Coordinates of C-alpha atoms in Angstrom, one line a residue:
Chain A
X896 CA 101.8 108.1 131.4
X897 CA 98.4 106.6 130.5
X898 CA 97.7 104.7 127.4
X899 CA 95.6 107.6 126.1
X900 CA 98.3 110.3 126.8
X901 CA 100.9 108.2 125.1
X902 CA 98.9 108.3 121.9
X903 CA 97.9 111.9 122.2
X904 CA 101.5 113.0 122.8
X905 CA 103.0 110.9 120.0
X906 CA 104.7 113.3 117.6
X907 CA 104.7 110.9 114.7
X908 CA 100.9 110.6 114.3
X909 CA 98.3 112.4 112.4
X910 CA 94.9 113.4 113.8
X911 CA 93.2 110.5 112.2
X912 CA 95.8 108.0 113.5
X913 CA 95.4 109.4 117.0
X914 CA 91.7 109.6 116.9
X915 CA 91.2 106.0 115.9
X916 CA 94.0 104.6 118.1
X917 CA 92.4 106.1 121.2
X918 CA 89.0 104.5 120.4
X919 CA 90.5 101.1 119.6
X920 CA 88.5 98.5 121.5
X921 CA 91.6 96.2 121.8
X922 CA 93.2 97.4 125.0
X923 CA 90.1 96.2 126.8
X924 CA 90.9 92.8 125.3
X925 CA 94.5 93.0 126.3
X926 CA 95.9 92.9 122.8
X927 CA 99.4 94.2 122.1
X928 CA 99.2 96.9 119.3
X929 CA 98.1 100.3 120.6
X930 CA 99.2 102.6 117.9
X931 CA 97.5 102.4 114.5
X932 CA 98.6 104.2 111.3
X933 CA 97.3 105.0 107.9
X934 CA 96.1 101.8 106.2
X935 CA 95.4 99.9 109.4
X936 CA 92.0 98.5 110.0
X937 CA 90.8 99.0 113.5
X938 CA 87.6 98.2 115.4
X939 CA 86.6 101.3 117.4
X940 CA 84.1 102.3 120.0
X941 CA 81.5 104.7 118.5
X942 CA 80.5 107.7 120.6
X943 CA 77.6 108.8 118.6
X944 CA 75.6 106.9 115.9
X945 CA 73.1 108.9 113.9
X946 CA 70.5 108.1 111.2
X947 CA 68.0 110.4 109.5
X948 CA 64.5 110.1 108.2
X949 CA 65.3 108.0 105.2
X950 CA 68.3 106.0 106.4
X951 CA 66.7 105.5 109.8
X952 CA 63.8 103.3 108.5
X953 CA 66.4 101.3 106.5
X954 CA 68.5 100.8 109.6
X955 CA 65.5 99.8 111.7
X956 CA 64.5 97.3 109.1
X957 CA 68.1 95.9 109.0
X958 CA 68.2 95.6 112.8
X959 CA 64.9 93.7 112.8
X960 CA 66.2 91.4 110.1
X961 CA 69.3 90.7 112.1
X962 CA 67.1 89.8 115.0
X963 CA 68.5 92.5 117.3
X964 CA 66.1 94.0 119.8
X965 CA 68.4 95.9 122.0
X966 CA 70.7 98.8 121.1
X967 CA 74.1 99.2 122.7
X968 CA 73.6 102.6 124.4
X969 CA 70.5 104.7 123.9
X970 CA 72.5 107.8 125.0
X971 CA 74.7 107.4 121.9
X972 CA 72.0 106.7 119.4
X973 CA 70.4 109.6 117.6
X974 CA 67.5 109.6 115.2
X975 CA 66.8 112.8 113.3
X976 CA 63.7 113.7 111.3
X977 CA 65.1 116.5 109.2
X978 CA 65.0 115.9 105.4
X979 CA 61.3 116.1 104.9
X980 CA 60.0 117.8 108.1
X981 CA 57.1 118.2 108.7
X982 CA 56.0 115.2 106.7
X983 CA 55.1 116.2 103.1
X984 CA 52.7 113.3 102.5
X985 CA 51.4 110.0 103.9
X986 CA 54.3 107.9 102.9
X987 CA 56.8 110.2 104.6
X988 CA 54.6 110.4 107.6
X989 CA 54.5 106.7 108.0
X990 CA 58.3 106.5 108.0
X991 CA 58.5 109.2 110.6
X992 CA 56.1 107.2 112.7
X993 CA 58.3 104.2 112.4
X994 CA 61.2 106.3 113.7
X995 CA 59.2 107.5 116.7
X996 CA 58.1 104.0 117.5
X997 CA 61.8 102.9 117.5
X998 CA 62.8 105.8 119.7
X999 CA 60.0 105.1 122.1
X1000 CA 60.9 101.4 122.4
X1001 CA 64.7 102.0 122.8
X1002 CA 64.6 105.3 124.6
X1003 CA 67.3 106.7 122.4
X1004 CA 67.6 110.4 121.2
X1005 CA 65.1 111.9 118.8
X1006 CA 65.4 115.3 117.1
X1007 CA 62.7 116.6 114.8
X1008 CA 62.9 119.8 112.8
X1009 CA 66.7 120.5 112.9
X1010 CA 69.1 119.2 110.4
X1011 CA 71.1 116.3 112.0
X1012 CA 74.6 117.8 111.4
X1013 CA 73.6 121.2 112.8
X1014 CA 72.0 119.7 115.9
X1015 CA 75.0 117.5 116.5
X1016 CA 77.2 120.6 116.2
X1017 CA 75.0 122.7 118.5
X1018 CA 74.5 120.1 121.2
X1019 CA 76.4 116.9 121.0
X1020 CA 79.8 116.9 119.2
X1021 CA 82.9 117.2 121.3
X1022 CA 86.5 117.1 120.1
X1023 CA 87.9 113.6 119.9
X1024 CA 84.6 111.9 119.6
X1025 CA 84.0 109.2 116.9
X1026 CA 80.7 110.3 115.3
X1027 CA 79.2 108.1 112.6
X1028 CA 76.0 108.9 110.8
X1029 CA 74.0 107.4 108.0
X1030 CA 74.2 110.6 106.0
X1031 CA 76.9 111.8 103.7
X1032 CA 77.6 115.1 105.4
X1033 CA 78.2 113.7 108.9
X1034 CA 81.8 114.8 108.4
X1035 CA 80.7 118.3 109.3
X1036 CA 81.5 117.7 113.0
X1037 CA 85.1 117.7 112.0
X1038 CA 84.8 121.4 112.4
X1039 CA 85.0 120.9 116.2
X1040 CA 87.7 118.3 115.8
X1041 CA 85.7 115.2 116.0
X1042 CA 86.4 112.1 113.9
X1043 CA 83.1 112.3 112.1
X1044 CA 82.1 110.4 109.0
X1045 CA 79.2 109.1 107.0
X1046 CA 78.4 105.4 106.7
X1047 CA 75.6 103.3 105.2
X1048 CA 72.2 102.4 106.7
X1049 CA 73.0 98.7 107.3
X1050 CA 76.3 99.7 108.9
X1051 CA 74.7 102.1 111.3
X1052 CA 72.4 99.3 112.3
X1053 CA 75.5 97.2 113.1
X1054 CA 76.8 100.1 115.2
X1055 CA 73.5 100.4 117.0
X1056 CA 73.7 96.7 117.8
X1057 CA 77.3 96.5 118.9
X1058 CA 78.5 100.0 119.6
X1059 CA 81.5 99.4 117.4
X1060 CA 82.6 99.5 113.8
X1061 CA 85.7 98.6 111.9
X1062 CA 87.4 101.6 110.2
X1063 CA 90.5 101.9 108.0
X1064 CA 92.8 104.7 109.1
X1065 CA 92.8 107.3 106.3
X1066 CA 95.9 109.0 105.0
X1067 CA 96.0 112.7 105.6
X1068 CA 96.3 115.7 103.4
X1069 CA 97.4 118.8 105.4
X1070 CA 96.1 122.1 104.2
X1071 CA 97.7 125.4 105.3
X1072 CA 95.5 128.5 105.0
X1073 CA 97.0 131.9 104.6
X1074 CA 95.9 135.4 103.4
X1075 CA 92.7 137.3 103.8
X1076 CA 89.5 136.8 101.8
X1077 CA 88.6 139.5 99.3
X1078 CA 85.2 141.2 99.6
X1079 CA 82.4 138.9 98.5
X1080 CA 84.5 135.8 99.1
X1081 CA 83.6 133.4 101.9
X1082 CA 84.4 129.9 103.3
X1083 CA 82.1 128.3 100.7
X1084 CA 84.1 129.8 97.9
X1085 CA 87.3 128.3 99.4
X1086 CA 86.0 124.8 99.5
X1087 CA 84.3 125.0 96.0
X1088 CA 87.6 126.3 94.7
X1089 CA 89.4 123.3 96.3
X1090 CA 87.0 120.8 95.0
X1091 CA 87.1 122.3 91.5
X1092 CA 90.9 121.9 91.5
X1093 CA 91.2 118.4 93.0
X1094 CA 88.0 116.9 91.5
X1095 CA 85.3 114.8 93.2
X1096 CA 87.7 112.0 93.9
X1097 CA 90.6 114.3 94.8
X1098 CA 90.6 113.4 98.5
X1099 CA 89.1 110.0 98.3
X1100 CA 89.1 108.3 101.7
X1101 CA 91.5 110.9 103.0
X1102 CA 91.5 113.0 106.1
X1103 CA 91.8 116.7 105.5
X1104 CA 93.5 118.6 108.2
X1105 CA 93.0 122.3 108.0
X1106 CA 95.5 124.7 109.6
X1107 CA 95.8 128.4 109.9
X1108 CA 99.2 130.1 109.2
X1109 CA 98.5 133.0 111.5
X1110 CA 96.1 134.1 114.2
X1111 CA 94.7 136.7 111.7
X1112 CA 93.9 134.0 109.2
X1113 CA 92.2 131.9 112.0
X1114 CA 89.9 134.9 112.9
X1115 CA 88.3 134.6 109.4
X1116 CA 87.1 131.2 110.2
X1117 CA 84.2 131.1 112.7
X1118 CA 82.7 127.7 113.7
X1119 CA 80.0 128.4 111.1
X1120 CA 82.6 128.8 108.4
X1121 CA 84.6 125.8 109.5
X1122 CA 81.3 123.7 109.5
X1123 CA 80.7 124.8 105.9
X1124 CA 84.2 123.6 104.9
X1125 CA 84.1 120.3 106.8
X1126 CA 80.6 119.6 105.4
X1127 CA 81.3 120.5 101.8
X1128 CA 84.7 118.6 101.8
X1129 CA 82.6 115.5 101.3
X1130 CA 82.3 116.3 97.7
X1131 CA 86.0 115.6 97.2
X1132 CA 85.5 112.1 98.7
X1133 CA 86.9 112.7 102.2
X1134 CA 86.6 110.3 105.1
X1135 CA 87.0 113.2 107.6
X1136 CA 87.7 116.9 107.4
X1137 CA 88.9 118.4 110.6
X1138 CA 90.0 121.7 112.1
X1139 CA 92.2 122.0 115.2
X1140 CA 90.8 122.9 118.6
X1141 CA 91.6 126.5 119.3
X1142 CA 90.1 129.4 121.3
X1143 CA 87.4 129.8 118.7
X1144 CA 86.4 126.2 119.2
X1145 CA 86.5 126.4 123.0
X1146 CA 84.5 129.6 123.0
X1147 CA 81.8 128.0 120.9
X1148 CA 81.7 124.8 123.0
X1149 CA 81.5 126.9 126.2
X1150 CA 78.7 129.1 124.8
X1151 CA 76.9 126.0 123.5
X1152 CA 77.3 123.4 126.2
X1153 CA 77.0 119.7 125.2
X1154 CA 73.9 118.0 126.5
X1155 CA 75.1 114.4 126.4
X1156 CA 77.7 114.5 129.1
X1157 CA 80.7 113.8 126.8
X1158 CA 84.1 115.2 127.4
X1159 CA 86.6 117.0 125.1
X1160 CA 89.6 115.2 123.9
X1161 CA 91.8 117.6 122.1
X1162 CA 93.8 115.9 119.4
X1163 CA 96.7 117.5 117.6
X1164 CA 98.6 116.1 114.7
X1165 CA 102.3 115.5 115.6
X1166 CA 105.0 117.7 114.2
X1167 CA 106.7 114.8 112.6
X1168 CA 103.5 113.1 111.4
X1169 CA 103.5 111.7 107.9
X1170 CA 101.1 113.3 105.4
X1171 CA 100.1 112.1 102.0
X1172 CA 100.3 115.7 100.8
X1173 CA 100.7 119.1 102.1
X1174 CA 99.1 122.0 100.3
X1175 CA 98.9 125.8 100.6
X1176 CA 95.7 127.7 100.0
X1177 CA 96.0 131.5 99.8
X1178 CA 92.6 132.9 100.7
X1179 CA 93.3 136.2 99.0
X1180 CA 93.6 134.5 95.6
X1181 CA 90.1 133.0 95.7
X1182 CA 87.2 134.5 93.7
X1183 CA 83.4 133.9 94.2
X1184 CA 82.8 130.4 92.9
X1185 CA 79.9 128.6 91.2
X1186 CA 79.7 124.8 90.9
X1187 CA 77.7 123.1 88.2
X1188 CA 75.5 122.3 86.7
X1189 CA 75.2 118.5 87.3
X1190 CA 78.8 118.0 88.5
X1191 CA 80.2 119.2 91.8
X1192 CA 83.7 119.7 90.4
X1193 CA 82.7 121.7 87.4
X1194 CA 83.6 125.0 89.2
X1195 CA 83.9 128.4 87.6
X1196 CA 84.1 131.9 89.0
X1197 CA 80.9 134.0 88.8
X1198 CA 82.5 136.1 86.1
X1199 CA 83.4 133.1 84.0
X1200 CA 79.9 131.8 84.0
X1201 CA 78.4 134.6 81.9
X1202 CA 74.7 135.4 82.0
X1203 CA 72.7 132.6 83.7
X1204 CA 69.2 133.5 84.5
X1205 CA 67.6 131.6 87.4
X1206 CA 64.2 130.5 88.4
X1207 CA 65.0 129.8 92.1
X1208 CA 67.5 130.8 94.6
X1209 CA 67.9 128.6 97.7
X1210 CA 69.7 129.6 100.9
X1211 CA 69.9 126.8 103.4
X1212 CA 71.0 123.2 104.0
X1213 CA 73.6 121.8 106.4
X1214 CA 76.3 123.2 104.2
X1215 CA 75.2 126.9 104.4
X1216 CA 72.1 127.3 106.6
X1217 CA 73.7 128.7 109.7
X1218 CA 73.2 132.1 111.3
X1219 CA 76.3 133.4 109.7
X1220 CA 74.8 132.5 106.3
X1221 CA 71.4 134.0 107.0
X1222 CA 73.2 137.1 108.3
X1223 CA 75.0 137.7 105.1
X1224 CA 71.9 136.9 103.0
X1225 CA 69.9 139.4 105.1
X1226 CA 72.6 142.0 104.7
X1227 CA 72.4 141.7 100.9
X1228 CA 68.6 141.5 100.7
X1229 CA 67.8 144.3 103.2
X1230 CA 65.9 147.1 101.6
X1231 CA 65.9 145.4 98.2
X1232 CA 63.5 143.1 96.3
X1233 CA 64.0 139.6 94.9
X1234 CA 63.7 139.6 91.1
X1235 CA 60.2 139.2 89.8
X1236 CA 61.2 136.0 87.8
X1237 CA 62.9 134.4 90.7
X1238 CA 61.7 132.5 93.8
X1239 CA 64.0 132.9 96.8
X1240 CA 63.6 130.3 99.5
X1241 CA 65.5 130.6 102.8
X1242 CA 65.6 127.6 105.1
X1243 CA 67.5 127.7 108.3
X1244 CA 69.5 124.6 109.4
X1245 CA 68.1 124.3 112.9
X1246 CA 65.5 125.5 115.4
X1247 CA 68.3 127.4 117.1
X1248 CA 69.2 129.2 113.9
X1249 CA 65.5 129.8 113.1
X1250 CA 65.0 131.4 116.5
X1251 CA 68.1 133.6 116.3
X1252 CA 67.1 134.7 112.8
X1253 CA 63.8 136.0 114.2
X1254 CA 65.5 137.7 117.1
X1255 CA 68.0 139.5 114.9
X1256 CA 65.3 140.7 112.5
X1257 CA 66.6 138.7 109.5
X1258 CA 63.2 137.1 108.9
X1259 CA 61.5 140.5 108.6
X1260 CA 64.2 141.4 106.0
X1261 CA 63.7 138.1 104.1
X1262 CA 59.9 138.6 104.0
X1263 CA 60.1 142.3 103.0
X1264 CA 62.4 141.4 100.1
X1265 CA 59.9 138.9 98.8
X1266 CA 61.8 135.8 99.9
X1267 CA 60.1 132.8 101.5
X1268 CA 61.3 131.8 105.0
X1269 CA 60.6 128.2 105.9
X1270 CA 60.9 126.0 109.0
X1271 CA 64.3 124.3 109.6
X1272 CA 64.7 121.2 107.4
X1273 CA 66.8 120.0 104.5
X1274 CA 64.0 120.9 102.3
X1275 CA 64.9 122.0 98.8
X1276 CA 68.4 120.6 99.1
X1277 CA 67.0 117.1 98.5
X1278 CA 64.0 118.1 96.4
X1279 CA 61.4 116.5 98.6
X1280 CA 59.5 119.6 99.6
X1281 CA 59.8 123.4 100.0
X1282 CA 61.3 124.3 96.7
X1283 CA 61.4 121.4 94.1
X1284 CA 62.3 122.2 90.5
X1285 CA 60.3 121.7 87.4
X1286 CA 61.3 120.9 83.9
X1287 CA 64.3 122.9 82.7
X1288 CA 64.3 125.1 85.7
X1289 CA 67.5 126.6 87.0
X1290 CA 68.4 127.0 90.6
X1291 CA 71.3 128.6 92.4
X1292 CA 71.7 127.1 95.8
X1293 CA 73.9 127.1 98.9
X1294 CA 73.1 123.4 99.4
X1295 CA 75.5 120.5 99.2
X1296 CA 75.0 118.8 95.9
X1297 CA 74.0 119.5 92.3
X1298 CA 73.7 116.0 90.8
X1299 CA 71.1 115.6 88.0
X1300 CA 67.6 115.5 89.3
X1301 CA 68.5 116.1 92.9
X1302 CA 66.0 118.9 93.3
X1303 CA 63.3 117.7 91.0
X1304 CA 63.0 117.3 87.2
X1305 CA 65.9 115.5 85.5
X1306 CA 66.2 118.5 83.1
X1307 CA 66.5 121.0 85.9
X1308 CA 69.9 122.5 86.6
X1309 CA 71.5 123.3 90.0
X1310 CA 74.4 125.7 90.5
X1311 CA 76.0 125.8 94.0
X1312 CA 77.5 128.9 95.6
X1313 CA 77.9 130.8 98.8
X1314 CA 74.9 132.3 100.5
X1315 CA 76.1 135.7 99.5
X1316 CA 76.3 134.8 95.8
X1317 CA 72.9 133.2 96.0
X1318 CA 71.3 136.3 97.6
X1319 CA 72.8 138.6 95.1
X1320 CA 71.6 136.3 92.3
X1321 CA 68.1 136.3 93.8
X1322 CA 68.1 140.1 93.4
X1323 CA 69.3 140.1 89.9
X1324 CA 67.4 137.1 88.6
X1325 CA 70.7 135.7 87.3
X1326 CA 73.9 134.4 88.8
X1327 CA 75.7 137.5 90.2
X1328 CA 78.6 138.5 92.3
X1329 CA 77.7 139.8 95.8
X1330 CA 80.4 142.5 96.0
X1331 CA 78.3 145.5 95.1
X1332 CA 75.7 144.6 97.7
X1333 CA 78.1 144.4 100.6
Chain B
X452 CA 86.6 89.8 98.9
X453 CA 89.5 88.8 101.0
X454 CA 90.0 90.5 104.4
X455 CA 93.7 91.4 104.6
X456 CA 96.0 90.7 107.4
X457 CA 95.7 94.1 108.9
X458 CA 92.4 93.1 110.3
X459 CA 92.3 93.0 114.1
X460 CA 94.6 90.4 115.5
X461 CA 91.8 88.3 117.0
X462 CA 90.5 87.7 113.5
X463 CA 93.5 85.7 112.2
X464 CA 91.3 83.7 109.8
X465 CA 90.5 85.1 106.3
X466 CA 87.3 84.5 104.5
X467 CA 86.2 84.8 100.9
X468 CA 82.7 85.7 99.8
X469 CA 81.3 84.9 96.4
X470 CA 78.3 86.5 94.6
X471 CA 77.2 88.9 91.9
X472 CA 78.9 92.3 91.7
X473 CA 77.3 95.2 89.7
X474 CA 80.2 97.5 88.7
X475 CA 79.0 101.1 88.0
X476 CA 82.3 102.9 87.9
X477 CA 83.9 105.5 90.2
X478 CA 82.6 108.3 92.4
X479 CA 79.1 107.0 92.9
X480 CA 77.4 109.2 95.4
X481 CA 74.1 108.6 97.1
X482 CA 72.2 110.7 94.6
X483 CA 73.2 108.4 91.8
X484 CA 72.3 105.3 93.8
X485 CA 68.7 106.6 94.3
X486 CA 67.2 110.1 94.3
X487 CA 66.3 111.1 97.8
X488 CA 62.6 111.8 97.1
X489 CA 62.1 108.1 96.5
X490 CA 64.3 106.9 99.3
X491 CA 62.5 109.1 101.7
X492 CA 59.1 107.5 101.1
X493 CA 59.7 103.8 101.6
X494 CA 62.1 101.3 103.3
X495 CA 60.9 98.3 101.3
X496 CA 63.8 97.0 99.2
X497 CA 61.4 96.0 96.4
X498 CA 59.9 99.4 96.1
X499 CA 63.4 101.0 96.4
X500 CA 64.7 98.8 93.6
X501 CA 62.3 100.4 91.2
X502 CA 64.2 103.7 91.6
X503 CA 67.8 102.4 91.9
X504 CA 70.2 104.1 89.5
X505 CA 67.2 106.2 88.5
X506 CA 69.0 109.0 86.6
X507 CA 71.5 106.7 84.8
X508 CA 68.7 104.5 83.6
X509 CA 66.9 107.5 82.1
X510 CA 69.9 109.2 80.4

């Protein structure tokens, strides 16, 4: 049996242990140890190394300072202009130009106008790949069973130079999902509930492995929903957050073929693998959740929050800007009007989502309701354009983070929730449960 | 910082680095380090430094 198969078939290893072991550079150097377990530090080959429009310029600068003028493999290096696209002002435009110059010189990949994590999911990620990105929510690709994680700008420069990085194998928390979501409850509510319970450091440097107790449970979790969970897991401190490969994964990958010629390596945790913890989440016990303000793990149910009037409602971001999210928002907004005191901004996560939203009539619905539909970008999520907040303004958002001042004024407040809760709130002008609109 | 013995076998040497360490506490996410709207407009470290720990310095 091959070295690779030995590792994949090893019953005692977790996903993370297998994923790192198979990418270990050492066998090429004829070293002895082939199997790595939690706590080990391993140098791995990196299959995809991404930076975005603020970390990219920092990485380019680092590369120059290191005196590196050749990158390891242009087909594995991805630059994405997504956070402030199109450029909001001269300074941003100049940084974008720097990225384009770099791409032109090195002939690596460039994507403009789709959020990095969404583009990676739609076109590049395959199960078993090691995907590193200079952006926090790179872990999203764990939804298709990649070992995907965020790293710093200077680190990604080192990966661009060498094609490798040292990683410590994380311990794994296994999560078993059971039960059916109640009406008005979605994947975002599940992960907000989890983060509220464990805290923002509750899964620090851990791998989360999500599992379904039955086929019926699994059917509730489309790739879009899994992407939301893998993405938002970051807020509990994870290194990676992965779902197993199943028929839903394979269907998605078949319908959205990868364009980078990579192969699938399906990695399954062994039946006798050692987990740091094993927890059960009953989906039927989860209520619509709201996180904030200011802290990601300050989580309440919509009911517990009481009356909270809002100035802005934002549906979008890598966490919840996919077609499934726009579909539920359109369902709630259809034939209704956004509250006169509330701005509702809808920002799709990618060009693909944007086009599909038009095809399915969602955009018409958004415009008729009085919402704004923007191009695909991070946008309001990071407060650079398309929906920043002024002094003391309150926003409910489906985006990833609510730290003080993220969307604008330091006195502004951000509450995070599912797209359904955000849409219902946009109608009522205050934070509201979506149940009655479904 | 000492690199421990779990490091790749070819690196059997250990090394110690000395310098200044700013200790800010736990759970520092990228928003705390610098708000994105500043980070997205320059890659000059001296410009970035003006906005480092922006929120903490103002609260």
